[in-house]
C-alpha positions as a Markdown table, in Angstrom:
| # | Residue | x | y | z |
|---|---|---|---|---|
| 1 | Met | -26.5 | 16.6 | -0.7 |
| 2 | Asp | -23.9 | 15.4 | -3.2 |
| 3 | Val | -20.6 | 14.5 | -0.5 |
| 4 | Val | -18.2 | 14.3 | -3.3 |
| 5 | Ser | -19.1 | 17.4 | -4.8 |
| 6 | Asp | -19.8 | 19.4 | -1.6 |
| 7 | Ser | -15.8 | 18.5 | -0.1 |
| 8 | Leu | -14.7 | 20.9 | -2.8 |
| 9 | Pro | -14.6 | 24.5 | -1.8 |
| 10 | Pro | -17.9 | 26.6 | -2.8 |
| 11 | Arg | -17.6 | 27.6 | -7.2 |
| 12 | Ser | -19.8 | 28.4 | -9.6 |
| 13 | His | -21.2 | 25.0 | -11.2 |
| 14 | Ser | -20.2 | 26.7 | -14.7 |
| 15 | Asp | -16.7 | 26.5 | -13.9 |
| 16 | Ala | -14.6 | 24.5 | -15.6 |
| 17 | Arg | -12.1 | 23.9 | -13.5 |
| 18 | Tyr | -14.6 | 23.0 | -10.8 |
| 19 | Ser | -16.2 | 20.4 | -12.3 |
| 20 | His | -12.5 | 18.6 | -13.9 |
| 21 | Leu | -11.6 | 18.7 | -9.9 |
| 22 | Val | -14.9 | 17.1 | -8.9 |
| 23 | Glu | -14.4 | 14.4 | -11.8 |
| 24 | Val | -10.7 | 14.0 | -10.7 |
| 25 | Glu | -11.9 | 13.8 | -6.9 |
| 26 | Gln | -14.4 | 11.0 | -8.0 |
| 27 | Ala | -11.9 | 8.9 | -9.8 |
| 28 | Val | -9.4 | 9.1 | -7.2 |
| 29 | Ser | -12.2 | 7.5 | -4.7 |
| 30 | Leu | -13.2 | 4.9 | -6.9 |
| 31 | Leu | -9.5 | 4.1 | -7.9 |
| 32 | His | -8.8 | 3.7 | -4.1 |
| 33 | Gln | -11.9 | 1.4 | -3.9 |
| 34 | Leu | -11.0 | -0.6 | -6.2 |
| 35 | Ser | -6.9 | -0.6 | -5.3 |
| 36 | Arg | -8.2 | -2.2 | -1.5 |
| 37 | Ala | -10.4 | -4.5 | -3.5 |
| 38 | Lys | -7.6 | -5.7 | -5.4 |
| 39 | Leu | -5.1 | -5.8 | -2.8 |
| 40 | Arg | -7.4 | -7.8 | -0.8 |
| 41 | Val | -7.5 | -10.5 | -3.4 |
| 42 | Leu | -3.6 | -10.4 | -4.2 |
| 43 | Val | -2.8 | -10.5 | -0.4 |
| 44 | Glu | -4.9 | -13.7 | -0.1 |
| 45 | Arg | -3.4 | -15.2 | -3.3 |
| 46 | Phe | -0.2 | -14.4 | -1.0 |
| 47 | Asp | -1.0 | -15.7 | 2.5 |
| 48 | Ala | -4.6 | -16.8 | 3.0 |
| 49 | Asp | -4.5 | -16.1 | 6.7 |
| 50 | Leu | -2.5 | -12.7 | 6.2 |
| 51 | Gln | -4.6 | -9.1 | 6.2 |
| 52 | Pro | -3.4 | -6.3 | 3.6 |
| 53 | Ala | -2.3 | -4.3 | 7.6 |
| 54 | Gly | -0.1 | -7.4 | 7.8 |
| 55 | Phe | 1.1 | -7.3 | 4.3 |
| 56 | Ala | 1.7 | -3.8 | 4.6 |
| 57 | Val | 4.0 | -4.6 | 8.2 |
| 58 | Leu | 6.0 | -7.4 | 6.0 |
| 59 | Arg | 6.2 | -4.7 | 3.5 |
| 60 | Cys | 7.6 | -2.0 | 5.8 |
| 61 | Val | 9.9 | -4.8 | 7.2 |
| 62 | Val | 11.3 | -6.1 | 4.0 |
| 63 | Ala | 12.1 | -2.4 | 2.9 |
| 64 | Asn | 13.7 | -1.7 | 6.4 |
| 65 | Ser | 15.2 | -4.5 | 8.0 |
| 66 | Pro | 16.4 | -4.7 | 10.3 |
| 67 | Ile | 13.3 | -2.3 | 12.3 |
| 68 | Arg | 11.9 | -2.6 | 15.7 |
| 69 | Ser | 8.0 | -3.0 | 15.8 |
| 70 | Gly | 7.6 | 0.6 | 17.3 |
| 71 | Asp | 9.6 | 2.3 | 13.8 |
| 72 | Ile | 7.0 | 0.1 | 12.4 |
| 73 | Ala | 4.4 | 1.6 | 13.8 |
| 74 | Ser | 5.5 | 5.1 | 13.1 |
| 75 | Ala | 6.3 | 4.5 | 9.7 |
| 76 | Leu | 3.0 | 3.0 | 8.9 |
| 77 | Gly | 0.6 | 5.2 | 11.4 |
| 78 | Ile | -0.8 | 2.8 | 13.0 |
| 79 | Asp | -1.2 | 1.5 | 16.3 |
| 80 | Lys | 1.9 | -0.6 | 18.1 |
| 81 | Ser | -0.6 | -3.0 | 19.3 |
| 82 | Ala | -2.1 | -3.4 | 16.1 |
| 83 | Val | 1.6 | -4.2 | 14.3 |
| 84 | Ser | 2.0 | -6.6 | 17.4 |
| 85 | Arg | -0.6 | -8.9 | 16.5 |
| 86 | Gln | 0.6 | -8.6 | 12.6 |
| 87 | Leu | 4.0 | -9.4 | 14.1 |
| 88 | Thr | 2.6 | -12.6 | 15.1 |
| 89 | Ile | 0.9 | -13.5 | 12.5 |
| 90 | Leu | 4.0 | -13.2 | 10.1 |
| 91 | Arg | 6.1 | -14.6 | 12.8 |
| 92 | Asp | 3.6 | -18.3 | 12.8 |
| 93 | Ala | 3.9 | -17.8 | 9.0 |
| 94 | Gly | 7.5 | -18.1 | 9.0 |
| 95 | Leu | 7.7 | -14.8 | 7.1 |
| 96 | Ile | 9.5 | -12.9 | 9.8 |
| 97 | Asp | 12.1 | -13.5 | 12.6 |
| 98 | Ala | 12.9 | -11.3 | 15.5 |
| 99 | Thr | 16.0 | -11.2 | 17.2 |
| 100 | Pro | 17.2 | -9.3 | 20.4 |
| 101 | Asp | 18.3 | -5.7 | 19.7 |
| 102 | Pro | 22.1 | -5.1 | 20.8 |
| 103 | Ala | 21.4 | -1.7 | 21.3 |
| 104 | Asp | 18.9 | -2.4 | 23.9 |
| 105 | Gly | 18.3 | -5.4 | 25.3 |
| 106 | Arg | 14.4 | -5.0 | 25.8 |
| 107 | Ala | 14.0 | -4.1 | 22.3 |
| 108 | Thr | 14.3 | -6.6 | 19.2 |
| 109 | Leu | 14.6 | -6.2 | 15.8 |
| 110 | Val | 12.3 | -7.7 | 13.0 |
| 111 | Val | 13.6 | -9.2 | 9.9 |
| 112 | Ala | 12.3 | -10.9 | 7.0 |
| 113 | Thr | 12.9 | -14.3 | 6.4 |
| 114 | Asp | 14.0 | -15.9 | 3.0 |
| 115 | Ala | 10.6 | -17.4 | 2.3 |
| 116 | Ala | 8.8 | -13.8 | 2.7 |
| 117 | Leu | 12.0 | -12.4 | 0.2 |
| 118 | Val | 10.8 | -15.4 | -2.2 |
| 119 | Ala | 7.2 | -15.0 | -1.9 |
| 120 | Leu | 7.0 | -11.0 | -1.8 |
| 121 | Lys | 9.5 | -11.2 | -5.5 |
| 122 | Leu | 6.4 | -13.6 | -6.5 |
| 123 | Phe | 3.8 | -11.2 | -5.6 |
| 124 | Arg | 5.5 | -8.6 | -7.6 |
| 125 | Glu | 5.4 | -10.4 | -10.7 |
| 126 | Asp | 1.7 | -11.3 | -9.9 |
| 127 | Val | 0.7 | -7.5 | -9.4 |
| 128 | Arg | 3.0 | -6.8 | -12.9 |
| 129 | Ala | 1.3 | -9.2 | -14.5 |
| 130 | Glu | -2.0 | -7.7 | -13.4 |
| 131 | Tyr | -1.0 | -4.0 | -14.3 |
| 132 | Glu | 0.0 | -5.6 | -17.9 |
| 133 | Arg | -3.6 | -7.2 | -18.3 |
| 134 | Ile | -5.4 | -3.8 | -17.3 |
| 135 | Leu | -3.6 | -1.8 | -20.0 |
| 136 | Asp | -2.9 | -4.2 | -22.6 |
| 137 | Ser | -5.2 | -1.8 | -24.9 |
| 138 | Trp | -3.0 | 1.2 | -23.5 |
| 139 | Glu | -0.7 | 2.7 | -26.2 |
| 140 | Thr | 2.9 | 3.3 | -24.8 |
| 141 | Glu | 2.3 | 6.7 | -24.8 |
| 142 | Glu | -0.8 | 6.3 | -22.8 |
| 143 | Ile | 1.1 | 4.5 | -20.3 |
| 144 | Val | 4.0 | 6.8 | -20.2 |
| 145 | Ala | 1.6 | 10.0 | -19.8 |
| 146 | Phe | -0.3 | 8.2 | -17.1 |
| 147 | Gly | 2.8 | 7.1 | -15.0 |
| 148 | Ala | 4.0 | 10.9 | -15.1 |
| 149 | Leu | 0.6 | 12.5 | -14.1 |
| 150 | Leu | 0.4 | 9.8 | -11.1 |
| 151 | Gln | 3.7 | 10.4 | -10.0 |
| 152 | Lys | 3.4 | 14.3 | -10.5 |
| 153 | Phe | 0.0 | 13.4 | -8.2 |
| 154 | Asn | 1.8 | 11.5 | -5.7 |
| 155 | Thr | 4.7 | 14.1 | -5.4 |
| 156 | Ser | 1.7 | 16.8 | -4.8 |
| 157 | Leu | 0.1 | 14.7 | -1.5 |
| 158 | Ser | 2.9 | 14.1 | 0.0 |
């Protein structure tokens, strides 16, 4: 049984569109695996004690500061207790601060520290350098076409 092929609606195997859809599905699956592995390496370079989940929490905090932990959990689709664990790690690493929410004394607002902002800027530079290395042999037109198709694909996913 071919799990990848069986995940698409049944069609005649002579159908060219079906064949191409299987190729896309396999390529996206491989891209996901390779991206997760690359992210682990890059996150480890960012902070050896940080896990990808913690990095996702940090990026959410940076993008939405100040933010409540419950809002982080909702935005990332993860459990509040997992967010709490990651926030503790980030706080211990000096990457976030938490302050009382003036609108609700029971809640806290999480903000990124200056150290986190500097570290993320360097991280993004590392990521861009990695993409430059990966796409070095590509023609500019290929990069533009790939970017446009990837944006279209991402839009279709959402």
